GROMACS .gro file of C-alpha atoms in nm:
model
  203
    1UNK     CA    1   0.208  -3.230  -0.812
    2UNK     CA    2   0.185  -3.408  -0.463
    3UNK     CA    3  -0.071  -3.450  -0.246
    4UNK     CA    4  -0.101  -3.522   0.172
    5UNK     CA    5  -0.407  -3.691   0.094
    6UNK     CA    6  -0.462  -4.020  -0.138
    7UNK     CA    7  -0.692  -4.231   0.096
    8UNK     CA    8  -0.916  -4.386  -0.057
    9UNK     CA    9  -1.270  -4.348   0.083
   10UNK     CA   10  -1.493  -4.609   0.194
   11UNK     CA   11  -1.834  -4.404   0.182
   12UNK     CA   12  -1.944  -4.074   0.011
   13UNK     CA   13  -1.735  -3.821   0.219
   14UNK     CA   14  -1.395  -3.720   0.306
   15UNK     CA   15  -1.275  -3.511   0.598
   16UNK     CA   16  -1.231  -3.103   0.592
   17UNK     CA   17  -0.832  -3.173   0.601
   18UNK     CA   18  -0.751  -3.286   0.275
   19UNK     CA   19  -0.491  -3.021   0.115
   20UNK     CA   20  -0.335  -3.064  -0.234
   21UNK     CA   21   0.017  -2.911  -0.383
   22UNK     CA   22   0.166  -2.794  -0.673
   23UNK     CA   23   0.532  -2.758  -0.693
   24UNK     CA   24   0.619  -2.419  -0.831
   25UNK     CA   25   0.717  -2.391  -1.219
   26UNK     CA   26   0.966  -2.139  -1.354
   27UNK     CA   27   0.701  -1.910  -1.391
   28UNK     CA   28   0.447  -1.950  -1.146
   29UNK     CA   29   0.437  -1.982  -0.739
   30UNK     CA   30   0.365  -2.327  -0.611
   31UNK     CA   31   0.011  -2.420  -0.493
   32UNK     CA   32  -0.198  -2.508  -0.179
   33UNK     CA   33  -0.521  -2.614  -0.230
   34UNK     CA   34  -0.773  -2.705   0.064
   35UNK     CA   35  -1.094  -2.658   0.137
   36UNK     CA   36  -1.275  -2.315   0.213
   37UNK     CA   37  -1.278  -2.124   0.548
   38UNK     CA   38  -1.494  -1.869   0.662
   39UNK     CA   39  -1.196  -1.662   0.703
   40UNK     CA   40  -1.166  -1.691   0.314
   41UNK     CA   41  -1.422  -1.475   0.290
   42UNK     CA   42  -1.291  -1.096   0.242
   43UNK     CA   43  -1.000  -1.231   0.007
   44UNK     CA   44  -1.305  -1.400  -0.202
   45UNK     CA   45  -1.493  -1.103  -0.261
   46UNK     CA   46  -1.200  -0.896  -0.338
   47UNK     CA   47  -1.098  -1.198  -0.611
   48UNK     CA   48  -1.444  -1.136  -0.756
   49UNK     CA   49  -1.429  -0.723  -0.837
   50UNK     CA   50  -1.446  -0.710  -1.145
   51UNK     CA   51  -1.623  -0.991  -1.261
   52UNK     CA   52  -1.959  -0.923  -1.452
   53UNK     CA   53  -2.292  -0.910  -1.249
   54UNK     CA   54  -2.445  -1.175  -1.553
   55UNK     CA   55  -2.150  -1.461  -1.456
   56UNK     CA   56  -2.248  -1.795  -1.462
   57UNK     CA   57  -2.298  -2.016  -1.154
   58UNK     CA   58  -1.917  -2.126  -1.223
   59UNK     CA   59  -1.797  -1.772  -1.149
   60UNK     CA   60  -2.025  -1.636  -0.998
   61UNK     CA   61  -1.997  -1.264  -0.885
   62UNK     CA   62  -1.977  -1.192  -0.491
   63UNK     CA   63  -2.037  -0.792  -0.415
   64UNK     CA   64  -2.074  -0.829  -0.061
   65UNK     CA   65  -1.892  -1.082   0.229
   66UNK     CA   66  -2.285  -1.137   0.321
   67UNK     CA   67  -2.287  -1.332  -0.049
   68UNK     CA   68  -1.913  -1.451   0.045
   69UNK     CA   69  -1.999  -1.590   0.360
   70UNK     CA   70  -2.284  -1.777   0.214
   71UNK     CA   71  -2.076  -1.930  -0.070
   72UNK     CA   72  -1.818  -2.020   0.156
   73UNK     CA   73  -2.057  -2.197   0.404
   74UNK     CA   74  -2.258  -2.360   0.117
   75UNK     CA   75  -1.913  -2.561   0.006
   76UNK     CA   76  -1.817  -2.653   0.327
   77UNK     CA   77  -2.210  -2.805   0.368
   78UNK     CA   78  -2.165  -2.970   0.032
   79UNK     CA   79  -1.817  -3.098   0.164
   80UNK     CA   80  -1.967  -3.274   0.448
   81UNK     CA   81  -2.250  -3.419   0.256
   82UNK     CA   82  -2.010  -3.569  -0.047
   83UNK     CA   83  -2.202  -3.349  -0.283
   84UNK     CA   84  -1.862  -3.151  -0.372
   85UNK     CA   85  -1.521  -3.085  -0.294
   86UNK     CA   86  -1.434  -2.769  -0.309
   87UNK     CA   87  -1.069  -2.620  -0.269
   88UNK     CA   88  -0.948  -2.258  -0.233
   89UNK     CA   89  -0.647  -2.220  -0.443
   90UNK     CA   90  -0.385  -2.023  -0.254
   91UNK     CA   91  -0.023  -1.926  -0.369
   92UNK     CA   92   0.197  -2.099  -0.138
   93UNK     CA   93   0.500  -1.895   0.008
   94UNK     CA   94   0.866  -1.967   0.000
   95UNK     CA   95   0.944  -1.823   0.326
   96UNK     CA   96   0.731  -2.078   0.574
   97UNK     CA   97   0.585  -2.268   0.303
   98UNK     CA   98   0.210  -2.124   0.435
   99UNK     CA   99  -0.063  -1.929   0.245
  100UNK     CA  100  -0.041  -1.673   0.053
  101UNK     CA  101  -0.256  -1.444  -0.196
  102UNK     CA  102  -0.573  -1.638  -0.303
  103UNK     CA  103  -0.604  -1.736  -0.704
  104UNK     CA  104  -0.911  -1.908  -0.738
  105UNK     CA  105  -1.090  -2.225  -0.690
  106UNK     CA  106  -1.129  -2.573  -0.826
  107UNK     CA  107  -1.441  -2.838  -0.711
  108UNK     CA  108  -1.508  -3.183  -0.838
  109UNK     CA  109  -1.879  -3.269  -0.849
  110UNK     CA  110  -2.073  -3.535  -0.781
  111UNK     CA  111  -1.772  -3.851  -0.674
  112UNK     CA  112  -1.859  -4.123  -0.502
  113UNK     CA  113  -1.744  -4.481  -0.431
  114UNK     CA  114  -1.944  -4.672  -0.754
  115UNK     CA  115  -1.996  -4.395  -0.943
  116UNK     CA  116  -1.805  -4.390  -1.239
  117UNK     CA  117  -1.820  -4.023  -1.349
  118UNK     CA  118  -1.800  -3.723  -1.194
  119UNK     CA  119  -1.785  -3.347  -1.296
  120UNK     CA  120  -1.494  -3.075  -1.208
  121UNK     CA  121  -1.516  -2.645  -1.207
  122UNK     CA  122  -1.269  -2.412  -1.146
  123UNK     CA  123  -1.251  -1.999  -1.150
  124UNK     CA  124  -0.915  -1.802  -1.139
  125UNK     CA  125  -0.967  -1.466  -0.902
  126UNK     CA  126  -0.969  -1.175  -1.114
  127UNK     CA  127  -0.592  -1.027  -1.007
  128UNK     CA  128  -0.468  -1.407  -1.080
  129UNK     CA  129  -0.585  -1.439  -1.443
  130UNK     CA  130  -0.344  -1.502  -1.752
  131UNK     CA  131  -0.105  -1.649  -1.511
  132UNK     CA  132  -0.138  -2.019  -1.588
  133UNK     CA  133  -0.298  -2.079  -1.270
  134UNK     CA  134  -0.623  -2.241  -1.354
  135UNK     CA  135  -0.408  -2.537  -1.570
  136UNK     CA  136  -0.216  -2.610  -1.321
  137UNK     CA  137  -0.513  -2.613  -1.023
  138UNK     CA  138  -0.718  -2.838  -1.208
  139UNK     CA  139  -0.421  -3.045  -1.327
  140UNK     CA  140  -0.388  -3.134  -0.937
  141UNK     CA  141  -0.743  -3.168  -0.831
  142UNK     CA  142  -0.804  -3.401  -1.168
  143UNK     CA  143  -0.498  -3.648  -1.029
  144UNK     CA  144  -0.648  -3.657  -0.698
  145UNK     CA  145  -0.985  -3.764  -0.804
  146UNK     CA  146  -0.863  -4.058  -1.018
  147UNK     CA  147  -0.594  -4.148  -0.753
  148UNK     CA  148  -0.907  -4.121  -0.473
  149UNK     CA  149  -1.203  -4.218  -0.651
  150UNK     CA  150  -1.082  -4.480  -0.976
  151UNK     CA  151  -1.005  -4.752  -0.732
  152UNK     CA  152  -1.380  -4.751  -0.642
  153UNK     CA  153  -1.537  -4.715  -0.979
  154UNK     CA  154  -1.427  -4.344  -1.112
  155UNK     CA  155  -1.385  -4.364  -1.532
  156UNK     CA  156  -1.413  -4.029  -1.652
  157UNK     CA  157  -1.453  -3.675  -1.562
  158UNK     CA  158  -1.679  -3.423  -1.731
  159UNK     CA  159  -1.585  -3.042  -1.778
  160UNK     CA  160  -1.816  -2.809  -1.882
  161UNK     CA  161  -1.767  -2.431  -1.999
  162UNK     CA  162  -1.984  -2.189  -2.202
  163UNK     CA  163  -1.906  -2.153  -2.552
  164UNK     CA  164  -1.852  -1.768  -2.481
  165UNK     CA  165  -1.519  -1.874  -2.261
  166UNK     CA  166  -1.271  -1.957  -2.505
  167UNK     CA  167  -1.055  -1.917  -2.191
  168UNK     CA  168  -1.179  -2.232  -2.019
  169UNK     CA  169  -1.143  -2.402  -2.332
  170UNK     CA  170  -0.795  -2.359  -2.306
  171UNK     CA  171  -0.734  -2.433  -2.006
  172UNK     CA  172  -0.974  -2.763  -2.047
  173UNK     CA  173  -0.709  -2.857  -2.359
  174UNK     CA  174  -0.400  -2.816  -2.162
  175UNK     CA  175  -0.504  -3.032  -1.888
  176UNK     CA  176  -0.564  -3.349  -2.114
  177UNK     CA  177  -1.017  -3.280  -2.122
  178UNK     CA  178  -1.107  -3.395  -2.511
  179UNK     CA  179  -1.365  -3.174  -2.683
  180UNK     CA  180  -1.660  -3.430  -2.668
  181UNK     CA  181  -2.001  -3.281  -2.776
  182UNK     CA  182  -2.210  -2.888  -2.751
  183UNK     CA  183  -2.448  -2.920  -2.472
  184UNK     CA  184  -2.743  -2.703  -2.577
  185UNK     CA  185  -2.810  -2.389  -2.319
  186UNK     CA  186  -2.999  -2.404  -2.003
  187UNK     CA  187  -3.100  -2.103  -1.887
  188UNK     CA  188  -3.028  -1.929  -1.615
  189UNK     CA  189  -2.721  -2.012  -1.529
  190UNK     CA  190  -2.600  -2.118  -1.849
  191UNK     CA  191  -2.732  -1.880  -2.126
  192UNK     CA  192  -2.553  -1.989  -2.425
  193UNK     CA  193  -2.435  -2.330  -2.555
  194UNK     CA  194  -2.151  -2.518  -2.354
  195UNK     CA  195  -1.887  -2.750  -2.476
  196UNK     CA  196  -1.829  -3.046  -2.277
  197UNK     CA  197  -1.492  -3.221  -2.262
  198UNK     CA  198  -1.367  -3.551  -2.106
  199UNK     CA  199  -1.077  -3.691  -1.957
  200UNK     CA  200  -1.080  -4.086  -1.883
  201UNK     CA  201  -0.839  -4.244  -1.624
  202UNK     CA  202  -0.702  -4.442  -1.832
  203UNK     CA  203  -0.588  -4.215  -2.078
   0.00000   0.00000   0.00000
């Protein structure tokens, strides 16, 4: 992974240019990942057909670019305020080394300078599932929180999936996020039990 970003900030935000990378594997095309533009907005609905009316706030479904648009706008507002970070995953091509097809998203929750845990998310677009995408997204985004955010307090970050998505489990195992505890349901957004993992900085 490598990264054109690794300042470290000084207050709660960071600007609307930070963009992560992923070399490409064998297997798998490498990875941009920046943060949402309106013009993100058609190839986020289309990511989302498919996906069932009752998802969770962590996938949640978009039928229209009216509830695109206002998803998109909502992360950049939570951008700006230090509330979230939230990067579109795109496939990066070979040709130019721009963007390509969109795969999904990643966010880390809740970082801040003195605050020594925070929370990451992360959705693979429907067409981009069973690709080893999500692993390798939130492999990225997890080394640029600790390299941005551990030198001003950041221990540990928290994942948390519903115990109906053995899928997220897996991917929360591959990237180095210990099984730590069942966190009991809270309706509605999450209907059924979740497990929560953890991985530390230092480990």
């Amino acid at each position: 992974m490598n990264s054109n970003s690794t300042d470290t900030p000084t207050d709660a935000t960071l600007p609307l240019t930070v963009t992560l990378r992923a070399d490409a594997t064998p297997t798998t095309p490498a990875l941009t990942l920046r943060p949402w533009r309106e013009e993100d907005t058609a190839a986020l609905v289309e990511g989302h057909r498919g996906t069932p009316a009752d998802a969770s706030a962590s996938a949640p479904a978009m039928r229209t670019e009216a509830e695109g648009l206002r998803w998109v706008r909502h992360q950049r507002k939570s951008w700006a305020t230090g509330a979230r970070y939230a990067f579109a995953v795109l496939e990066k091509t070979e040709r130019d080394g721009g963007e390509g097809r969109l795969l999904g998203h990643v966010v880390l929750k809740d970082a801040a300078p003195g605050r020594p845990t925070a929370e990451v998310g992360y959705w693979t677009a429907v067409p981009a599932r069973g690709q080893g995408i999500a692993p390798r997204a939130l492999e990225t985004l997890t080394t640029w929180a600790f390299t941005t955010f551990a030198p001003t307090g950041l221990t540990h970050l928290r994942l948390l999936h519903q115990v109906t998505n053995p899928a997220s489990c897996r991917v929360a195992e591959k990237t180095g996020y210990a099984f730590t505890a069942i966190v009991p349901a809270s309706p509605p957004d999450y209907p059924a039990d979740g497990h929560l993992h953890i991985r530390r900085a230092d480990g």
